[in-house]
Every structure is written in C-alpha cells, then in structure tokens.
Amino acid sequence: MKLKQIYAALDIGSYEVKLIVGEFHNTRFNVIRVEKVPCSGISEYTIVDREAVRQSILTALKNVNDMLQVQIERVLLAIPANHIQRFSHRIITPILQEDGLISAENIQEAIRKACNEKIPSYLEIVNAIPVKYYMDGMATRRTPIGEKCSRLEVTIDLLCVKKDMLYDYVRIVEQSGLEVLDICAQPYADAKEAAILEQSVENHIIYINLGYQTSTLSLFASGRLSECVTLPLGTKQLDDAIVSKFEISTETASRIKQYGTHLIKDRVTNTPVHIYGKDSNKRMITEMALYETVTPVLEQWMDTIKDVCGDLLSEKDIRVVFGGGGAEIFELDEYAQLALGVDTTCYVPETMGARNGALITTLGLFYAYKDALEYLQEDRISVDPAKYATIMLPSQISEEEGFTGRLKGFLFNEHKEKNKE
C-alpha cells in the first residue's frame, strides 16, 4: 500500500501562528485543516517570549489533533527571511553507474559537496537548492533523474541565515513536542506557492511579503533568489493609524482597512464604511476619511520601496508582486503601480480552504518539500501512517460523499418540500 503523503506545515509569525495539514494526491494538493492562532511572542523575527510562542503552537496543534483524531508528530517549518545570504556553487559529479543513468544519489552527492563548501561561521544553511543541471554540457532546470550522461554538473544555491535565529525557531518547535521534518526559508517557500521562480526566468521579480510588523523584499532573477532585505513596512502601521484617528479597536481597524476603502482617489466617496458608538454619540467613518488616514502611511511605504530598489525600478523587465496578509488590501496593486511606475500585482492563494494571503508561506512549504523529495528519497510524513489509516481524506471521499453529494441532497430535499406544498 502506497504511503499517504500527509504533511503539516508551520509558520511562526509576529502576529499569528499558522499550521496547515495537507495531502498530496497524485498531482493535486488538498488542504485538510488550517489553524491560525494569535501569537504575541515574536518581535521582528526575534522570539522575545518563548512561553507565549510555545502556547500558540500548542493551541494550534491541539485544535488540529482534535479534529484529525491523530497526533501531528513532525512539521515542515518556515524560517524568517531575516538577513538571508545566498552562496552559489557549481558541483561536478561523475556518473559511475554502469548504465550511465543519473540517480537520486548523484544529486544528493552534489548537494553534500556544496554543503561542505565554506560559509561564514555565524551562518547555517536553511536550503540547498539545485537550480540548474548540466548533462555533458547540456543545461536543464528539470531534475534529470533517469537521464543518461557521463558527467553531471549542478549549480546549487545555499540559502543561509544566522545560526542563533535558526536554532531559536527549531528549538521552540521541538519544545512543543514536535520533530522538524524539514526547514525552508520564507522567500523560497513564497516563491514556490506564487510561481515566482518560473516568472523570474523571463523577468526580474521584486516580491514583497507584506507582513504585520515588518516585510521582506526579495529579488528573483533567472529562476532563483538573488537577494533579500527586511523592510520597516507592516500592516500594523495602517491599523495603528486608524485606531489613533478614530479611537476604535485594532480588530475593527484591521477589518475596515482591508475591505472598506478605495486607494484610488478618483473612486473615493463620502460613503460610510463604519458606524460606531451609541445613541447620540454615534460616529461615522467615511471612505474619504479612511483614505486620508491610510494614504500617508502608504506613501511612506512606496518611498521606502523606491529607496531600496533604486534604479532597478526603471528596468523594462521588472515586475512587483505583493504577498502576505497585506496583499489582500483592496486596490493595493493599483495604488502601488501608480506610485512605483511598474507592473504590480497582489498574489492571494487559490487553494481551496486556504485562500488567504497570510497563508502563502505555509502553503509554499509543501511545494518546496515536494520538489526536494525527487532526490531526497525521504518517506517520513507528519503523522503515524498506521494510526492515520482509518481517517477519511479528501482523496478518499467519493463525489456523493463530498460537496457535490451534499449539494445534490439539498436540492433534492428542497424539491420534495415544494412538491408537498
């Protein structure tokens, strides 16, 4: 019986902990469960309250375990993009097999050689990514297992972060009773989910994960991550401006910021977007008042992006993509395109059950690991397969048991009720 590909992915953010359990079935990925739990123990990628972070992880874990009726034992873990450095190596690997066919072991050997190359002592490798293969001089980006050649060269990118931060994140997960199955740098996970790597083969992509406290700006070119920088931009700045101006709760500010305003001035009216207070003390927030409150913050954001990107924004093949929770701010893409003068889009996942910009990194962990499995030959999953054998998964649910069946049942019952009348 083929082992079910059940994995759990964990992203520990400065605003909330995201935990997703999913299954790869043939070429499809099915989300089984999404948990988001508030987290107050992270400040700009640094764990400042270990117990608060641990409790958030444990809460998310309990909710998932209770639903699945089986324990999550190991997770894929996102590592923040704080001070990521890339080192690239071209490794030569002779093909010694008698049949001359490239095996997973050949690629593993190339990765081992690259990882043995010297890097600064304060850094640790997060990802070792084969970005291009040369088979007897012929180049390909596709993993060439089973192809025939006598000499294989592999260009491998090593994505590295500071040891202390990496160990802190791994340690807090282990202290929560979980094993770390694999780790992945946040920008690379994002790129896998949003297909940024493929897009950057022809264009330079500036990808901005717009987070709660800070954001990450990553440059992708030629199908690989070139560089990465942390920016002092966060949706919390918008929330704080709205809270300060209108004296409302942060939760209300976050909601109306995301869905209640236009950012293009010609479309802004005096239509109310929120009414609050009691009786004669009722107050009203209009589109115009909200626009005038958030645009000074947005202007600062755009100025920061222009300062960081410099002349890069004047290149003809440049594109900007926003991701993260901030990517769902209404009309942000149009506002940024006018401010930056380049083609700009906002990416929100389309995966059923996880259509939320804040889940980009968590979803990307699955795809990054799936790619690595081509040569890792790893067969561990996130749960005990024997205990999970009786659990009904999306791939096992027939059409009549799933949404289509429920819809048919609803329509049929409705039809019977009408006939009774």
mmCIF file of C-alpha atoms in Angstrom, residues 20-373:
data_model
loop_
_atom_site.group_PDB
_atom_site.id
_atom_site.type_symbol
_atom_site.label_atom_id
_atom_site.label_comp_id
_atom_site.label_asym_id
_atom_site.label_seq_id
_atom_site.Cartn_x
_atom_site.Cartn_y
_atom_site.Cartn_z
ATOM 1 C CA ILE A 20 -1.783 23.671 7.802
ATOM 2 C CA VAL A 21 -2.231 19.939 7.333
ATOM 3 C CA GLY A 22 -2.471 18.781 3.724
ATOM 4 C CA GLU A 23 -2.256 15.772 1.466
ATOM 5 C CA PHE A 24 -0.648 15.293 -1.927
ATOM 6 C CA HIS A 25 -2.858 13.019 -4.003
ATOM 7 C CA ASN A 26 -1.499 12.298 -7.489
ATOM 8 C CA THR A 27 -0.721 15.804 -8.807
ATOM 9 C CA ARG A 28 -3.214 17.589 -6.554
ATOM 10 C CA PHE A 29 -2.718 19.139 -3.145
ATOM 11 C CA ASN A 30 -5.671 19.018 -0.754
ATOM 12 C CA VAL A 31 -5.895 21.126 2.387
ATOM 13 C CA ILE A 32 -7.208 19.050 5.279
ATOM 14 C CA ARG A 33 -7.066 21.632 8.059
ATOM 15 C CA VAL A 34 -5.966 25.251 8.573
ATOM 16 C CA GLU A 35 -5.327 26.683 12.023
ATOM 17 C CA LYS A 36 -4.415 30.296 12.801
ATOM 18 C CA VAL A 37 -3.696 31.220 16.407
ATOM 19 C CA PRO A 38 -2.719 34.702 17.680
ATOM 20 C CA CYS A 39 0.924 34.938 18.722
ATOM 21 C CA SER A 40 2.433 37.739 20.803
ATOM 22 C CA GLY A 41 5.898 36.341 21.451
ATOM 23 C CA ILE A 42 7.683 37.451 18.258
ATOM 24 C CA SER A 43 9.126 40.897 17.615
ATOM 25 C CA GLU A 44 10.642 41.496 14.178
ATOM 26 C CA TYR A 45 11.613 37.826 13.705
ATOM 27 C CA THR A 46 13.086 37.522 17.217
ATOM 28 C CA ILE A 47 11.480 35.259 19.820
ATOM 29 C CA VAL A 48 11.036 37.526 22.845
ATOM 30 C CA ASP A 49 8.565 35.422 24.841
ATOM 31 C CA ARG A 50 9.283 31.732 24.407
ATOM 32 C CA GLU A 51 6.362 30.509 26.500
ATOM 33 C CA ALA A 52 3.857 32.673 24.607
ATOM 34 C CA VAL A 53 5.086 31.276 21.292
ATOM 35 C CA ARG A 54 5.057 27.710 22.617
ATOM 36 C CA GLN A 55 1.494 28.079 23.882
ATOM 37 C CA SER A 56 0.349 29.404 20.496
ATOM 38 C CA ILE A 57 1.934 26.389 18.774
ATOM 39 C CA LEU A 58 0.366 24.003 21.297
ATOM 40 C CA THR A 59 -3.080 25.567 20.809
ATOM 41 C CA ALA A 60 -2.876 25.241 17.027
ATOM 42 C CA LEU A 61 -1.596 21.688 17.416
ATOM 43 C CA LYS A 62 -4.373 20.681 19.817
ATOM 44 C CA ASN A 63 -7.051 22.052 17.513
ATOM 45 C CA VAL A 64 -5.666 20.075 14.585
ATOM 46 C CA ASN A 65 -5.113 16.889 16.587
ATOM 47 C CA ASP A 66 -8.648 17.010 17.995
ATOM 48 C CA MET A 67 -10.085 17.380 14.518
ATOM 49 C CA LEU A 68 -7.947 14.644 12.928
ATOM 50 C CA GLN A 69 -8.110 12.328 15.960
ATOM 51 C CA VAL A 70 -4.442 11.566 15.431
ATOM 52 C CA GLN A 71 -1.266 13.293 16.621
ATOM 53 C CA ILE A 72 0.835 15.514 14.375
ATOM 54 C CA GLU A 73 4.369 14.307 15.086
ATOM 55 C CA ARG A 74 6.539 16.356 12.751
ATOM 56 C CA VAL A 75 6.250 19.543 10.703
ATOM 57 C CA LEU A 76 7.751 21.490 7.846
ATOM 58 C CA LEU A 77 8.983 24.772 9.332
ATOM 59 C CA ALA A 78 9.297 28.209 7.750
ATOM 60 C CA ILE A 79 12.406 30.194 8.697
ATOM 61 C CA PRO A 80 12.081 34.022 8.576
ATOM 62 C CA ALA A 81 13.875 35.922 5.845
ATOM 63 C CA ASN A 82 15.984 37.949 8.246
ATOM 64 C CA HIS A 83 19.481 38.578 6.815
ATOM 65 C CA ILE A 84 19.348 35.707 4.325
ATOM 66 C CA GLN A 85 22.572 35.260 2.376
ATOM 67 C CA ARG A 86 22.986 33.192 -0.781
ATOM 68 C CA PHE A 87 26.082 31.276 -1.801
ATOM 69 C CA SER A 88 26.203 29.556 -5.169
ATOM 70 C CA HIS A 89 28.392 26.596 -6.157
ATOM 71 C CA ARG A 90 28.780 24.588 -9.350
ATOM 72 C CA ILE A 91 29.471 20.993 -8.386
ATOM 73 C CA ILE A 92 30.831 18.299 -10.735
ATOM 74 C CA THR A 93 29.580 14.767 -10.154
ATOM 75 C CA PRO A 94 30.810 11.874 -12.353
ATOM 76 C CA ILE A 95 28.173 9.275 -13.217
ATOM 77 C CA LEU A 96 29.793 5.980 -12.258
ATOM 78 C CA GLN A 97 26.801 3.653 -12.697
ATOM 79 C CA GLU A 98 27.220 1.076 -15.440
ATOM 80 C CA ASP A 99 24.042 2.152 -17.211
ATOM 81 C CA GLY A 100 25.132 5.815 -17.146
ATOM 82 C CA LEU A 101 21.766 6.950 -15.783
ATOM 83 C CA ILE A 102 21.557 9.822 -13.288
ATOM 84 C CA SER A 103 20.229 8.680 -9.917
ATOM 85 C CA ALA A 104 18.883 10.477 -6.850
ATOM 86 C CA GLU A 105 22.134 9.540 -5.105
ATOM 87 C CA ASN A 106 24.118 11.534 -7.706
ATOM 88 C CA ILE A 107 22.132 14.668 -6.904
ATOM 89 C CA GLN A 108 22.399 14.015 -3.169
ATOM 90 C CA GLU A 109 26.175 13.743 -3.539
ATOM 91 C CA ALA A 110 26.302 17.090 -5.372
ATOM 92 C CA ILE A 111 24.269 18.698 -2.583
ATOM 93 C CA ARG A 112 26.558 17.204 0.081
ATOM 94 C CA LYS A 113 29.606 18.631 -1.697
ATOM 95 C CA ALA A 114 28.007 22.061 -1.927
ATOM 96 C CA CYS A 115 27.044 21.992 1.759
ATOM 97 C CA ASN A 116 30.662 21.175 2.652
ATOM 98 C CA GLU A 117 31.844 24.384 0.999
ATOM 99 C CA LYS A 118 32.933 27.019 3.495
ATOM 100 C CA ILE A 119 30.420 29.628 4.667
ATOM 101 C CA PRO A 120 30.787 32.230 7.471
ATOM 102 C CA SER A 121 30.787 30.562 10.888
ATOM 103 C CA TYR A 122 27.817 32.594 12.161
ATOM 104 C CA LEU A 123 25.559 31.263 9.381
ATOM 105 C CA GLU A 124 23.708 27.990 8.931
ATOM 106 C CA ILE A 125 22.280 26.501 5.733
ATOM 107 C CA VAL A 126 18.494 26.553 5.500
ATOM 108 C CA ASN A 127 18.041 25.403 1.882
ATOM 109 C CA ALA A 128 20.374 23.728 -0.613
ATOM 110 C CA ILE A 129 18.606 24.213 -3.947
ATOM 111 C CA PRO A 130 19.691 22.667 -7.264
ATOM 112 C CA VAL A 131 18.821 25.447 -9.704
ATOM 113 C CA LYS A 132 20.343 24.116 -12.940
ATOM 114 C CA TYR A 133 21.792 20.847 -14.226
ATOM 115 C CA TYR A 134 24.364 20.361 -16.991
ATOM 116 C CA MET A 135 24.425 16.871 -18.544
ATOM 117 C CA ASP A 136 27.585 16.604 -20.659
ATOM 118 C CA GLY A 137 27.244 20.364 -21.139
ATOM 119 C CA MET A 138 23.503 20.382 -21.947
ATOM 120 C CA ALA A 139 21.594 22.635 -19.498
ATOM 121 C CA THR A 140 18.192 21.949 -17.930
ATOM 122 C CA ARG A 141 16.238 23.214 -14.921
ATOM 123 C CA ARG A 142 14.314 19.947 -14.631
ATOM 124 C CA THR A 143 15.546 17.279 -12.203
ATOM 125 C CA PRO A 144 17.210 14.812 -14.637
ATOM 126 C CA ILE A 145 16.856 11.554 -12.687
ATOM 127 C CA GLY A 146 16.893 8.677 -15.185
ATOM 128 C CA GLU A 147 18.617 10.718 -17.898
ATOM 129 C CA LYS A 148 21.844 9.367 -19.390
ATOM 130 C CA CYS A 149 25.173 11.192 -19.271
ATOM 131 C CA SER A 150 28.787 10.664 -18.232
ATOM 132 C CA ARG A 151 29.339 13.938 -16.365
ATOM 133 C CA LEU A 152 26.798 15.864 -14.334
ATOM 134 C CA GLU A 153 27.316 19.415 -13.148
ATOM 135 C CA VAL A 154 24.832 21.005 -10.750
ATOM 136 C CA THR A 155 24.515 24.658 -9.821
ATOM 137 C CA ILE A 156 23.386 24.723 -6.204
ATOM 138 C CA ASP A 157 22.260 27.753 -4.233
ATOM 139 C CA LEU A 158 22.758 27.681 -0.476
ATOM 140 C CA LEU A 159 20.336 29.942 1.409
ATOM 141 C CA CYS A 160 21.772 30.740 4.833
ATOM 142 C CA VAL A 161 20.600 32.606 7.948
ATOM 143 C CA LYS A 162 22.130 33.433 11.307
ATOM 144 C CA LYS A 163 22.555 30.356 13.466
ATOM 145 C CA ASP A 164 21.093 31.845 16.629
ATOM 146 C CA MET A 165 17.796 32.760 14.966
ATOM 147 C CA LEU A 166 17.508 29.419 13.153
ATOM 148 C CA TYR A 167 18.234 27.405 16.289
ATOM 149 C CA ASP A 168 15.754 29.502 18.279
ATOM 150 C CA TYR A 169 12.922 28.667 15.886
ATOM 151 C CA VAL A 170 13.791 24.979 15.684
ATOM 152 C CA ARG A 171 14.177 24.727 19.456
ATOM 153 C CA ILE A 172 10.775 26.264 20.214
ATOM 154 C CA VAL A 173 9.120 23.774 17.853
ATOM 155 C CA GLU A 174 10.905 20.857 19.490
ATOM 156 C CA GLN A 175 9.939 22.175 22.940
ATOM 157 C CA SER A 176 6.335 21.981 21.730
ATOM 158 C CA GLY A 177 6.730 18.232 21.267
ATOM 159 C CA LEU A 178 7.236 18.256 17.501
ATOM 160 C CA GLU A 179 10.012 16.991 15.263
ATOM 161 C CA VAL A 180 11.161 19.261 12.437
ATOM 162 C CA LEU A 181 10.844 17.257 9.222
ATOM 163 C CA ASP A 182 12.423 19.987 7.071
ATOM 164 C CA ILE A 183 13.049 23.722 7.069
ATOM 165 C CA CYS A 184 12.626 26.293 4.327
ATOM 166 C CA ALA A 185 13.423 30.000 4.004
ATOM 167 C CA GLN A 186 10.280 32.123 3.798
ATOM 168 C CA PRO A 187 11.045 33.831 0.441
ATOM 169 C CA TYR A 188 11.718 30.493 -1.239
ATOM 170 C CA ALA A 189 8.515 28.986 0.160
ATOM 171 C CA ASP A 190 6.583 32.043 -1.055
ATOM 172 C CA ALA A 191 8.151 31.716 -4.493
ATOM 173 C CA LYS A 192 7.065 28.080 -4.756
ATOM 174 C CA GLU A 193 3.447 28.896 -3.889
ATOM 175 C CA ALA A 194 3.177 32.003 -6.085
ATOM 176 C CA ALA A 195 5.183 30.583 -9.043
ATOM 177 C CA ILE A 196 7.669 33.446 -8.713
ATOM 178 C CA LEU A 197 10.646 31.312 -9.779
ATOM 179 C CA GLU A 198 9.023 30.443 -13.105
ATOM 180 C CA GLN A 199 8.038 34.062 -13.746
ATOM 181 C CA SER A 200 11.548 35.304 -12.984
ATOM 182 C CA VAL A 201 13.114 33.242 -15.780
ATOM 183 C CA GLU A 202 11.994 35.944 -18.245
ATOM 184 C CA ASN A 203 11.501 38.918 -15.904
ATOM 185 C CA HIS A 204 13.064 40.336 -12.773
ATOM 186 C CA ILE A 205 10.522 39.963 -9.955
ATOM 187 C CA ILE A 206 10.545 42.116 -6.830
ATOM 188 C CA TYR A 207 8.479 40.106 -4.379
ATOM 189 C CA ILE A 208 7.310 41.828 -1.187
ATOM 190 C CA ASN A 209 5.803 39.726 1.585
ATOM 191 C CA LEU A 210 3.824 42.416 3.372
ATOM 192 C CA GLY A 211 3.681 41.257 6.976
ATOM 193 C CA TYR A 212 2.240 42.563 10.213
ATOM 194 C CA GLN A 213 5.281 44.188 11.838
ATOM 195 C CA THR A 214 7.824 44.097 9.013
ATOM 196 C CA SER A 215 8.034 42.975 5.396
ATOM 197 C CA THR A 216 10.508 41.115 3.248
ATOM 198 C CA LEU A 217 11.624 42.374 -0.162
ATOM 199 C CA SER A 218 13.174 39.640 -2.305
ATOM 200 C CA LEU A 219 14.635 39.951 -5.782
ATOM 201 C CA PHE A 220 14.213 36.960 -8.076
ATOM 202 C CA ALA A 221 16.048 36.705 -11.406
ATOM 203 C CA SER A 222 16.845 33.856 -13.787
ATOM 204 C CA GLY A 223 14.670 31.495 -11.794
ATOM 205 C CA ARG A 224 16.438 31.954 -8.472
ATOM 206 C CA LEU A 225 16.509 34.131 -5.367
ATOM 207 C CA SER A 226 19.135 36.841 -5.817
ATOM 208 C CA GLU A 227 18.928 38.849 -2.624
ATOM 209 C CA CYS A 228 16.662 39.657 0.269
ATOM 210 C CA VAL A 229 16.159 42.584 2.648
ATOM 211 C CA THR A 230 13.848 43.308 5.595
ATOM 212 C CA LEU A 231 11.768 46.496 5.327
ATOM 213 C CA PRO A 232 10.129 48.549 8.117
ATOM 214 C CA LEU A 233 6.704 48.131 6.499
ATOM 215 C CA GLY A 234 3.820 46.356 8.188
ATOM 216 C CA THR A 235 0.032 46.319 8.178
ATOM 217 C CA LYS A 236 0.198 47.154 11.883
ATOM 218 C CA GLN A 237 1.210 50.678 10.849
ATOM 219 C CA LEU A 238 -2.080 51.068 8.983
ATOM 220 C CA ASP A 239 -4.075 49.606 11.872
ATOM 221 C CA ASP A 240 -2.361 51.921 14.363
ATOM 222 C CA ALA A 241 -3.101 54.981 12.205
ATOM 223 C CA ILE A 242 -6.803 54.084 12.003
ATOM 224 C CA VAL A 243 -7.040 53.278 15.726
ATOM 225 C CA SER A 244 -5.374 56.571 16.634
ATOM 226 C CA LYS A 245 -7.584 58.624 14.316
ATOM 227 C CA PHE A 246 -10.981 57.083 15.064
ATOM 228 C CA GLU A 247 -10.490 55.526 18.526
ATOM 229 C CA ILE A 248 -11.757 52.081 17.524
ATOM 230 C CA SER A 249 -10.440 48.608 18.288
ATOM 231 C CA THR A 250 -7.500 47.131 16.389
ATOM 232 C CA GLU A 251 -9.736 44.286 15.159
ATOM 233 C CA THR A 252 -12.237 46.729 13.665
ATOM 234 C CA ALA A 253 -9.464 48.845 12.173
ATOM 235 C CA SER A 254 -7.922 45.773 10.528
ATOM 236 C CA ARG A 255 -11.232 44.735 9.024
ATOM 237 C CA ILE A 256 -12.249 48.078 7.517
ATOM 238 C CA LYS A 257 -8.683 48.742 6.307
ATOM 239 C CA GLN A 258 -8.773 45.538 4.305
ATOM 240 C CA TYR A 259 -12.235 45.783 2.800
ATOM 241 C CA GLY A 260 -13.710 49.200 3.468
ATOM 242 C CA THR A 261 -11.754 51.723 1.456
ATOM 243 C CA HIS A 262 -10.647 52.737 -2.003
ATOM 244 C CA LEU A 263 -6.997 53.667 -2.513
ATOM 245 C CA ILE A 264 -7.516 55.299 -5.909
ATOM 246 C CA LYS A 265 -8.586 58.877 -5.158
ATOM 247 C CA ASP A 266 -10.972 59.246 -8.105
ATOM 248 C CA ARG A 267 -13.074 56.401 -6.706
ATOM 249 C CA VAL A 268 -13.242 57.663 -3.129
ATOM 250 C CA THR A 269 -16.626 58.960 -1.929
ATOM 251 C CA ASN A 270 -18.135 60.077 1.366
ATOM 252 C CA THR A 271 -19.992 56.801 1.695
ATOM 253 C CA PRO A 272 -19.924 55.481 5.285
ATOM 254 C CA VAL A 273 -17.840 52.336 5.793
ATOM 255 C CA HIS A 274 -18.301 52.037 9.560
ATOM 256 C CA ILE A 275 -20.697 53.449 12.160
ATOM 257 C CA TYR A 276 -19.952 53.049 15.849
ATOM 258 C CA GLY A 277 -20.831 54.454 19.255
ATOM 259 C CA LYS A 278 -24.223 54.599 20.940
ATOM 260 C CA ASP A 279 -27.343 56.735 20.572
ATOM 261 C CA SER A 280 -26.475 60.410 20.230
ATOM 262 C CA ASN A 281 -22.750 59.649 20.391
ATOM 263 C CA LYS A 282 -22.721 57.643 17.177
ATOM 264 C CA ARG A 283 -19.775 58.345 14.917
ATOM 265 C CA MET A 284 -19.162 57.540 11.290
ATOM 266 C CA ILE A 285 -16.084 56.689 9.234
ATOM 267 C CA THR A 286 -16.357 57.519 5.545
ATOM 268 C CA GLU A 287 -14.331 56.285 2.594
ATOM 269 C CA MET A 288 -12.711 59.721 2.309
ATOM 270 C CA ALA A 289 -11.771 59.879 5.988
ATOM 271 C CA LEU A 290 -10.271 56.397 5.798
ATOM 272 C CA TYR A 291 -8.403 57.257 2.586
ATOM 273 C CA GLU A 292 -6.909 60.369 4.163
ATOM 274 C CA THR A 293 -5.806 58.325 7.183
ATOM 275 C CA VAL A 294 -4.094 55.415 5.403
ATOM 276 C CA THR A 295 -2.533 57.087 2.361
ATOM 277 C CA PRO A 296 0.215 58.935 4.303
ATOM 278 C CA VAL A 297 1.381 55.520 5.578
ATOM 279 C CA LEU A 298 1.159 54.023 2.088
ATOM 280 C CA GLU A 299 3.169 56.921 0.667
ATOM 281 C CA GLN A 300 5.921 56.176 3.198
ATOM 282 C CA TRP A 301 5.830 52.532 2.138
ATOM 283 C CA MET A 302 6.255 53.401 -1.519
ATOM 284 C CA ASP A 303 9.090 55.835 -0.756
ATOM 285 C CA THR A 304 10.879 53.108 1.210
ATOM 286 C CA ILE A 305 10.456 50.603 -1.634
ATOM 287 C CA LYS A 306 11.791 53.130 -4.158
ATOM 288 C CA ASP A 307 14.786 53.930 -1.948
ATOM 289 C CA VAL A 308 15.647 50.238 -1.558
ATOM 290 C CA CYS A 309 15.108 49.293 -5.206
ATOM 291 C CA GLY A 310 16.755 52.371 -6.705
ATOM 292 C CA ASP A 311 17.395 52.157 -10.458
ATOM 293 C CA LEU A 312 16.014 48.617 -10.557
ATOM 294 C CA LEU A 313 12.503 50.037 -10.879
ATOM 295 C CA SER A 314 13.475 51.702 -14.155
ATOM 296 C CA GLU A 315 14.375 48.388 -15.814
ATOM 297 C CA LYS A 316 11.940 47.414 -18.570
ATOM 298 C CA ASP A 317 11.636 43.763 -17.491
ATOM 299 C CA ILE A 318 10.843 44.449 -13.823
ATOM 300 C CA ARG A 319 7.642 43.446 -12.039
ATOM 301 C CA VAL A 320 6.491 43.860 -8.436
ATOM 302 C CA VAL A 321 4.396 41.232 -6.656
ATOM 303 C CA PHE A 322 2.910 41.734 -3.197
ATOM 304 C CA GLY A 323 2.185 38.719 -0.994
ATOM 305 C CA GLY A 324 1.467 38.065 2.671
ATOM 306 C CA GLY A 325 -1.517 39.304 4.639
ATOM 307 C CA GLY A 326 -1.148 42.827 3.228
ATOM 308 C CA ALA A 327 -1.700 41.567 -0.320
ATOM 309 C CA GLU A 328 -5.437 41.449 0.407
ATOM 310 C CA ILE A 329 -5.711 45.206 0.974
ATOM 311 C CA PHE A 330 -8.242 46.379 -1.608
ATOM 312 C CA GLU A 331 -6.675 48.206 -4.593
ATOM 313 C CA LEU A 332 -3.136 47.981 -3.194
ATOM 314 C CA ASP A 333 -1.858 46.673 -6.531
ATOM 315 C CA GLU A 334 -3.283 49.642 -8.452
ATOM 316 C CA TYR A 335 -2.054 52.143 -5.877
ATOM 317 C CA ALA A 336 1.466 50.677 -5.908
ATOM 318 C CA GLN A 337 1.575 50.521 -9.703
ATOM 319 C CA LEU A 338 0.835 54.247 -9.926
ATOM 320 C CA ALA A 339 3.341 55.071 -7.162
ATOM 321 C CA LEU A 340 6.181 52.832 -8.376
ATOM 322 C CA GLY A 341 5.624 53.161 -12.117
ATOM 323 C CA VAL A 342 5.976 49.413 -12.812
ATOM 324 C CA ASP A 343 3.640 46.490 -13.397
ATOM 325 C CA THR A 344 2.369 45.468 -9.946
ATOM 326 C CA THR A 345 0.118 42.628 -8.802
ATOM 327 C CA CYS A 346 -1.047 41.178 -5.490
ATOM 328 C CA TYR A 347 -0.953 37.419 -5.045
ATOM 329 C CA VAL A 348 -3.532 35.568 -2.946
ATOM 330 C CA PRO A 349 -3.567 31.736 -2.949
ATOM 331 C CA GLU A 350 -6.341 29.938 -4.812
ATOM 332 C CA THR A 351 -6.024 26.650 -2.918
ATOM 333 C CA MET A 352 -9.427 25.521 -1.669
ATOM 334 C CA GLY A 353 -9.635 26.038 2.077
ATOM 335 C CA ALA A 354 -6.603 28.344 2.218
ATOM 336 C CA ARG A 355 -7.491 31.401 0.139
ATOM 337 C CA ASN A 356 -5.724 33.857 2.376
ATOM 338 C CA GLY A 357 -2.657 35.976 1.635
ATOM 339 C CA ALA A 358 -1.257 35.291 5.098
ATOM 340 C CA LEU A 359 -1.004 31.579 4.223
ATOM 341 C CA ILE A 360 1.345 31.958 1.238
ATOM 342 C CA THR A 361 4.449 30.898 3.155
ATOM 343 C CA THR A 362 2.741 27.972 4.889
ATOM 344 C CA LEU A 363 1.390 26.623 1.593
ATOM 345 C CA GLY A 364 4.737 27.109 -0.117
ATOM 346 C CA LEU A 365 6.406 24.808 2.407
ATOM 347 C CA PHE A 366 4.505 21.858 0.935
ATOM 348 C CA TYR A 367 5.613 22.549 -2.641
ATOM 349 C CA ALA A 368 9.242 23.219 -1.710
ATOM 350 C CA TYR A 369 9.392 19.910 0.142
ATOM 351 C CA LYS A 370 7.574 18.060 -2.647
ATOM 352 C CA ASP A 371 10.260 19.194 -5.116
ATOM 353 C CA ALA A 372 13.050 18.113 -2.774
ATOM 354 C CA LEU A 373 11.510 14.653 -2.401
#
